């Protein structure tokens, strides 16, 4: 299976998007941190831009309506061949469909949902061919992880809705599942028990590749963001948990060679 084909396979993360109050200042932050450039659209999503690196689309940023006081957070989108059918499966399996499904112009059809533990995610039915994703480059999404209290219930939810194959880490003190599509690892679920942040609850975390995790963390602070967890060694490489000036949390990771 090619990388582009895998991204269109139901259950594979295919996009990340952020809704903020100040679109222009947020564009400036990520442009300075990751080198992103922007193009507008799709129009039905309101004020919205797509971030580019070397001509490849890597993420989306939109502006919240002034009267919507919603948490500012990165949203992971999972691919589907049929957004309406998947939305119905989400409801049947104990999840919630908060927005949509609705058309995003010619780009596709999407919905914003949450799993039974309350973690928000999107589903995306692409309306156009998906080209190869830019990978391994500073500023590109490299991994998506669901942080939740316990993997058992939500693991079954994602398996039932999206057909994920789950591989568990066998450990008495580490609750972790890797989700596979077509035999390839595409995302993970980390059960953290009581360590789940009370102010955020269950949530999907986006990891962005960086050339130097320590330098990226320093840049985040210099640009008005915050370093929530200092750079350290992890399973994916050297990483740091940070937030942008509006409070959207993400992880920067300097992948192991």
mmCIF file of C-alpha atoms in Angstrom:
data_model
loop_
_atom_site.group_PDB
_atom_site.id
_atom_site.type_symbol
_atom_site.label_atom_id
_atom_site.label_comp_id
_atom_site.label_asym_id
_atom_site.label_seq_id
_atom_site.Cartn_x
_atom_site.Cartn_y
_atom_site.Cartn_z
ATOM 1 C CA UNK A 1 0.000 0.000 0.000
ATOM 2 C CA UNK A 2 1.392 3.409 -0.950
ATOM 3 C CA UNK A 3 1.598 6.190 1.635
ATOM 4 C CA UNK A 4 -1.025 8.248 -0.238
ATOM 5 C CA UNK A 5 -3.382 5.261 -0.406
ATOM 6 C CA UNK A 6 -2.936 4.593 3.307
ATOM 7 C CA UNK A 7 -3.942 8.163 4.136
ATOM 8 C CA UNK A 8 -7.246 7.597 2.326
ATOM 9 C CA UNK A 9 -7.870 4.307 4.126
ATOM 10 C CA UNK A 10 -10.536 4.554 6.807
ATOM 11 C CA UNK A 11 -9.005 5.154 10.216
ATOM 12 C CA UNK A 12 -5.671 6.619 9.146
ATOM 13 C CA UNK A 13 -4.913 10.167 10.340
ATOM 14 C CA UNK A 14 -5.076 12.345 7.233
ATOM 15 C CA UNK A 15 -5.152 15.962 8.446
ATOM 16 C CA UNK A 16 -4.689 18.219 11.473
ATOM 17 C CA UNK A 17 -6.500 21.490 11.948
ATOM 18 C CA UNK A 18 -6.638 24.301 14.492
ATOM 19 C CA UNK A 19 -9.435 26.801 15.174
ATOM 20 C CA UNK A 20 -8.333 30.035 16.881
ATOM 21 C CA UNK A 21 -9.559 33.511 17.782
ATOM 22 C CA UNK A 22 -6.710 35.431 16.133
ATOM 23 C CA UNK A 23 -5.969 33.927 12.732
ATOM 24 C CA UNK A 24 -3.300 36.408 11.680
ATOM 25 C CA UNK A 25 -1.218 36.242 14.862
ATOM 26 C CA UNK A 26 -1.462 32.443 14.898
ATOM 27 C CA UNK A 27 -0.275 32.294 11.275
ATOM 28 C CA UNK A 28 2.726 34.419 12.254
ATOM 29 C CA UNK A 29 3.574 32.139 15.209
ATOM 30 C CA UNK A 30 3.628 28.911 13.174
ATOM 31 C CA UNK A 31 5.310 30.576 10.216
ATOM 32 C CA UNK A 32 8.170 31.661 12.484
ATOM 33 C CA UNK A 33 8.351 28.289 14.246
ATOM 34 C CA UNK A 34 7.856 25.879 11.329
ATOM 35 C CA UNK A 35 8.405 27.966 8.190
ATOM 36 C CA UNK A 36 4.805 27.582 7.043
ATOM 37 C CA UNK A 37 3.327 29.580 4.175
ATOM 38 C CA UNK A 38 -0.434 29.861 3.621
ATOM 39 C CA UNK A 39 -3.140 29.696 0.983
ATOM 40 C CA UNK A 40 -6.843 30.422 1.649
ATOM 41 C CA UNK A 41 -9.789 28.041 1.759
ATOM 42 C CA UNK A 42 -11.882 25.992 1.501
ATOM 43 C CA UNK A 43 -14.436 28.836 1.555
ATOM 44 C CA UNK A 44 -17.306 26.970 3.313
ATOM 45 C CA UNK A 45 -15.117 26.710 6.429
ATOM 46 C CA UNK A 46 -15.149 30.497 6.891
ATOM 47 C CA UNK A 47 -11.850 32.336 7.477
ATOM 48 C CA UNK A 48 -9.481 29.390 6.974
ATOM 49 C CA UNK A 49 -6.003 28.854 5.575
ATOM 50 C CA UNK A 50 -3.991 25.801 4.595
ATOM 51 C CA UNK A 51 -0.373 25.726 5.703
ATOM 52 C CA UNK A 52 2.223 24.761 3.100
ATOM 53 C CA UNK A 53 5.802 23.503 3.229
ATOM 54 C CA UNK A 54 7.605 23.193 -0.094
ATOM 55 C CA UNK A 55 4.229 23.369 -1.817
ATOM 56 C CA UNK A 56 2.748 20.493 0.216
ATOM 57 C CA UNK A 57 -0.302 21.029 2.448
ATOM 58 C CA UNK A 58 0.556 20.087 6.027
ATOM 59 C CA UNK A 59 -2.183 21.580 8.268
ATOM 60 C CA UNK A 60 -5.139 23.936 8.450
ATOM 61 C CA UNK A 61 -5.895 26.960 10.636
ATOM 62 C CA UNK A 62 -9.311 28.586 10.892
ATOM 63 C CA UNK A 63 -10.868 31.446 12.826
ATOM 64 C CA UNK A 64 -13.588 30.869 15.395
ATOM 65 C CA UNK A 65 -16.671 33.111 15.269
ATOM 66 C CA UNK A 66 -16.386 35.923 17.852
ATOM 67 C CA UNK A 67 -19.284 34.517 19.883
ATOM 68 C CA UNK A 68 -17.866 30.987 20.111
ATOM 69 C CA UNK A 69 -15.824 30.589 23.278
ATOM 70 C CA UNK A 70 -14.484 27.126 22.540
ATOM 71 C CA UNK A 71 -11.222 25.556 23.709
ATOM 72 C CA UNK A 72 -8.413 26.210 21.253
ATOM 73 C CA UNK A 73 -6.872 22.846 20.356
ATOM 74 C CA UNK A 74 -5.338 20.934 17.483
ATOM 75 C CA UNK A 75 -7.774 18.417 16.004
ATOM 76 C CA UNK A 76 -6.721 15.133 14.410
ATOM 77 C CA UNK A 77 -8.823 14.011 11.428
ATOM 78 C CA UNK A 78 -9.238 10.340 10.571
ATOM 79 C CA UNK A 79 -9.909 9.318 6.980
ATOM 80 C CA UNK A 80 -13.153 7.723 5.878
ATOM 81 C CA UNK A 81 -14.660 6.630 2.581
ATOM 82 C CA UNK A 82 -18.120 7.723 3.731
ATOM 83 C CA UNK A 83 -18.424 10.496 6.329
ATOM 84 C CA UNK A 84 -22.173 9.986 6.835
ATOM 85 C CA UNK A 85 -21.822 6.246 7.415
ATOM 86 C CA UNK A 86 -18.896 6.754 9.796
ATOM 87 C CA UNK A 87 -20.798 9.466 11.703
ATOM 88 C CA UNK A 88 -23.664 7.036 12.231
ATOM 89 C CA UNK A 89 -21.230 4.347 13.428
ATOM 90 C CA UNK A 90 -19.733 6.842 15.891
ATOM 91 C CA UNK A 91 -23.177 7.505 17.365
ATOM 92 C CA UNK A 92 -23.990 3.805 17.533
ATOM 93 C CA UNK A 93 -20.738 3.058 19.381
ATOM 94 C CA UNK A 94 -21.255 5.667 22.098
ATOM 95 C CA UNK A 95 -19.523 8.652 20.535
ATOM 96 C CA UNK A 96 -20.943 12.069 19.663
ATOM 97 C CA UNK A 97 -21.159 13.959 16.366
ATOM 98 C CA UNK A 98 -21.029 17.658 17.260
ATOM 99 C CA UNK A 99 -20.734 19.244 13.802
ATOM 100 C CA UNK A 100 -21.721 17.855 10.405
ATOM 101 C CA UNK A 101 -21.236 15.860 8.360
ATOM 102 C CA UNK A 102 -20.985 18.835 6.005
ATOM 103 C CA UNK A 103 -19.328 19.629 2.695
ATOM 104 C CA UNK A 104 -16.059 21.579 2.629
ATOM 105 C CA UNK A 105 -16.438 22.722 -0.960
ATOM 106 C CA UNK A 106 -14.806 20.402 -3.450
ATOM 107 C CA UNK A 107 -12.162 19.411 -0.898
ATOM 108 C CA UNK A 108 -14.375 16.811 0.751
ATOM 109 C CA UNK A 109 -16.901 16.121 3.474
ATOM 110 C CA UNK A 110 -16.162 16.319 7.184
ATOM 111 C CA UNK A 111 -17.537 16.126 10.710
ATOM 112 C CA UNK A 112 -16.300 16.978 14.202
ATOM 113 C CA UNK A 113 -16.899 14.200 16.716
ATOM 114 C CA UNK A 114 -15.888 12.950 20.136
ATOM 115 C CA UNK A 115 -15.270 9.455 21.464
ATOM 116 C CA UNK A 116 -17.007 8.004 24.561
ATOM 117 C CA UNK A 117 -14.313 9.502 26.823
ATOM 118 C CA UNK A 118 -14.857 12.984 25.347
ATOM 119 C CA UNK A 119 -11.760 13.288 23.135
ATOM 120 C CA UNK A 120 -12.535 15.452 20.091
ATOM 121 C CA UNK A 121 -11.481 14.318 16.616
ATOM 122 C CA UNK A 122 -12.556 14.896 13.043
ATOM 123 C CA UNK A 123 -13.489 12.600 10.186
ATOM 124 C CA UNK A 124 -12.607 13.508 6.613
ATOM 125 C CA UNK A 125 -13.909 12.092 3.345
ATOM 126 C CA UNK A 126 -11.598 13.455 0.671
ATOM 127 C CA UNK A 127 -13.193 14.806 -2.469
ATOM 128 C CA UNK A 128 -9.934 14.983 -4.403
ATOM 129 C CA UNK A 129 -6.977 12.676 -4.981
ATOM 130 C CA UNK A 130 -4.510 12.661 -2.083
ATOM 131 C CA UNK A 131 -0.926 13.292 -3.076
ATOM 132 C CA UNK A 132 2.155 12.141 -1.197
ATOM 133 C CA UNK A 133 2.578 13.698 2.228
ATOM 134 C CA UNK A 134 5.716 15.613 3.043
ATOM 135 C CA UNK A 135 7.366 13.677 5.875
ATOM 136 C CA UNK A 136 10.486 13.863 7.999
ATOM 137 C CA UNK A 137 10.778 17.625 7.452
ATOM 138 C CA UNK A 138 10.803 20.366 10.090
ATOM 139 C CA UNK A 139 7.207 21.551 10.590
ATOM 140 C CA UNK A 140 5.337 18.459 9.368
ATOM 141 C CA UNK A 141 2.900 16.390 11.445
ATOM 142 C CA UNK A 142 4.652 13.114 12.251
ATOM 143 C CA UNK A 143 2.380 11.292 14.739
ATOM 144 C CA UNK A 144 -1.018 11.453 16.457
ATOM 145 C CA UNK A 145 -1.680 10.063 19.943
ATOM 146 C CA UNK A 146 -4.879 9.852 21.956
ATOM 147 C CA UNK A 147 -4.245 10.636 25.627
ATOM 148 C CA UNK A 148 -7.053 9.194 27.738
ATOM 149 C CA UNK A 149 -7.686 7.657 31.139
ATOM 150 C CA UNK A 150 -7.858 4.027 30.044
ATOM 151 C CA UNK A 151 -7.287 2.353 26.686
ATOM 152 C CA UNK A 152 -9.769 -0.500 27.073
ATOM 153 C CA UNK A 153 -13.074 1.265 26.325
ATOM 154 C CA UNK A 154 -11.874 3.795 23.761
ATOM 155 C CA UNK A 155 -9.640 1.233 22.062
ATOM 156 C CA UNK A 156 -12.702 -0.877 21.332
ATOM 157 C CA UNK A 157 -14.547 2.230 20.102
ATOM 158 C CA UNK A 158 -11.916 3.074 17.469
ATOM 159 C CA UNK A 159 -11.585 -0.562 16.450
ATOM 160 C CA UNK A 160 -15.364 -0.864 16.011
ATOM 161 C CA UNK A 161 -15.808 2.410 14.101
ATOM 162 C CA UNK A 162 -12.671 2.446 11.967
ATOM 163 C CA UNK A 163 -11.538 -1.173 11.901
ATOM 164 C CA UNK A 164 -8.203 -0.436 13.556
ATOM 165 C CA UNK A 165 -6.018 -3.344 14.520
ATOM 166 C CA UNK A 166 -4.654 -2.718 18.021
ATOM 167 C CA UNK A 167 -1.319 -3.868 19.422
ATOM 168 C CA UNK A 168 -0.952 -3.508 23.181
ATOM 169 C CA UNK A 169 2.229 -2.972 25.144
ATOM 170 C CA UNK A 170 2.356 -5.785 27.697
ATOM 171 C CA UNK A 171 3.268 -4.001 30.906
ATOM 172 C CA UNK A 172 1.772 -3.772 34.381
ATOM 173 C CA UNK A 173 2.471 -0.043 34.654
ATOM 174 C CA UNK A 174 2.147 1.189 31.046
ATOM 175 C CA UNK A 175 -1.270 1.303 29.326
ATOM 176 C CA UNK A 176 -0.555 1.796 25.627
ATOM 177 C CA UNK A 177 -2.059 0.697 22.315
ATOM 178 C CA UNK A 178 -0.695 1.186 18.817
ATOM 179 C CA UNK A 179 -3.386 1.402 16.143
ATOM 180 C CA UNK A 180 -2.658 -0.149 12.749
ATOM 181 C CA UNK A 181 -4.233 0.263 9.316
ATOM 182 C CA UNK A 182 -3.324 -2.284 6.690
ATOM 183 C CA UNK A 183 -0.646 -3.664 8.998
ATOM 184 C CA UNK A 184 1.061 -0.265 9.383
ATOM 185 C CA UNK A 185 1.132 1.764 12.632
ATOM 186 C CA UNK A 186 -0.790 5.025 12.198
ATOM 187 C CA UNK A 187 -1.605 6.300 15.707
ATOM 188 C CA UNK A 188 -1.537 5.368 19.383
ATOM 189 C CA UNK A 189 -3.675 5.465 22.506
ATOM 190 C CA UNK A 190 -1.984 6.204 25.830
ATOM 191 C CA UNK A 191 -3.932 5.493 29.019
ATOM 192 C CA UNK A 192 -2.565 7.749 31.755
ATOM 193 C CA UNK A 193 -5.121 7.104 34.518
ATOM 194 C CA UNK A 194 -5.252 9.826 37.153
ATOM 195 C CA UNK A 195 -2.485 11.733 35.367
ATOM 196 C CA UNK A 196 -5.038 12.848 32.763
ATOM 197 C CA UNK A 197 -5.055 16.675 32.845
ATOM 198 C CA UNK A 198 -8.222 17.888 34.592
ATOM 199 C CA UNK A 199 -8.308 21.061 32.501
ATOM 200 C CA UNK A 200 -8.143 19.188 29.194
ATOM 201 C CA UNK A 201 -9.614 15.732 29.743
ATOM 202 C CA UNK A 202 -9.111 13.068 27.089
ATOM 203 C CA UNK A 203 -7.565 14.558 23.938
ATOM 204 C CA UNK A 204 -5.705 13.831 20.724
ATOM 205 C CA UNK A 205 -2.118 15.111 20.638
ATOM 206 C CA UNK A 206 -0.407 16.180 17.406
ATOM 207 C CA UNK A 207 3.359 15.662 17.123
ATOM 208 C CA UNK A 208 5.289 17.939 14.738
ATOM 209 C CA UNK A 209 8.742 17.073 13.445
ATOM 210 C CA UNK A 210 11.522 19.542 14.277
ATOM 211 C CA UNK A 211 15.215 19.634 13.458
ATOM 212 C CA UNK A 212 16.179 20.438 17.052
ATOM 213 C CA UNK A 213 13.703 19.921 19.921
ATOM 214 C CA UNK A 214 15.609 22.118 22.385
ATOM 215 C CA UNK A 215 15.847 24.991 19.931
ATOM 216 C CA UNK A 216 12.176 24.627 18.972
ATOM 217 C CA UNK A 217 11.119 24.790 22.631
ATOM 218 C CA UNK A 218 13.176 27.967 23.093
ATOM 219 C CA UNK A 219 11.576 29.441 19.968
ATOM 220 C CA UNK A 220 8.071 28.669 21.237
ATOM 221 C CA UNK A 221 8.782 30.664 24.410
ATOM 222 C CA UNK A 222 10.382 33.521 22.455
ATOM 223 C CA UNK A 223 7.323 33.699 20.167
ATOM 224 C CA UNK A 224 4.850 34.045 23.028
ATOM 225 C CA UNK A 225 3.975 30.389 23.598
ATOM 226 C CA UNK A 226 4.742 28.196 26.601
ATOM 227 C CA UNK A 227 6.910 25.149 27.288
ATOM 228 C CA UNK A 228 4.688 22.784 29.284
ATOM 229 C CA UNK A 229 7.148 19.905 29.504
ATOM 230 C CA UNK A 230 10.841 20.550 28.881
ATOM 231 C CA UNK A 231 12.716 18.621 26.166
ATOM 232 C CA UNK A 232 13.394 15.001 27.120
ATOM 233 C CA UNK A 233 14.096 11.668 25.503
ATOM 234 C CA UNK A 234 11.059 9.590 24.525
ATOM 235 C CA UNK A 235 10.125 6.576 22.429
ATOM 236 C CA UNK A 236 9.833 8.681 19.252
ATOM 237 C CA UNK A 237 12.953 10.757 19.881
ATOM 238 C CA UNK A 238 13.720 13.960 21.768
ATOM 239 C CA UNK A 239 10.483 15.800 22.412
ATOM 240 C CA UNK A 240 8.869 18.681 24.279
ATOM 241 C CA UNK A 241 5.223 19.511 25.019
ATOM 242 C CA UNK A 242 4.423 23.136 24.239
ATOM 243 C CA UNK A 243 1.509 25.475 23.563
ATOM 244 C CA UNK A 244 1.028 28.371 21.180
ATOM 245 C CA UNK A 245 0.042 31.887 22.370
ATOM 246 C CA UNK A 246 -3.681 30.985 22.372
ATOM 247 C CA UNK A 247 -3.054 27.827 24.415
ATOM 248 C CA UNK A 248 -3.258 25.108 21.746
ATOM 249 C CA UNK A 249 -1.087 22.263 23.025
ATOM 250 C CA UNK A 250 1.145 20.191 20.735
ATOM 251 C CA UNK A 251 4.375 18.237 20.904
ATOM 252 C CA UNK A 252 7.569 18.917 18.973
ATOM 253 C CA UNK A 253 9.730 15.894 18.337
ATOM 254 C CA UNK A 254 13.226 15.461 16.951
ATOM 255 C CA UNK A 255 12.841 11.955 15.618
ATOM 256 C CA UNK A 256 15.546 9.391 16.178
ATOM 257 C CA UNK A 257 17.671 8.825 13.042
#
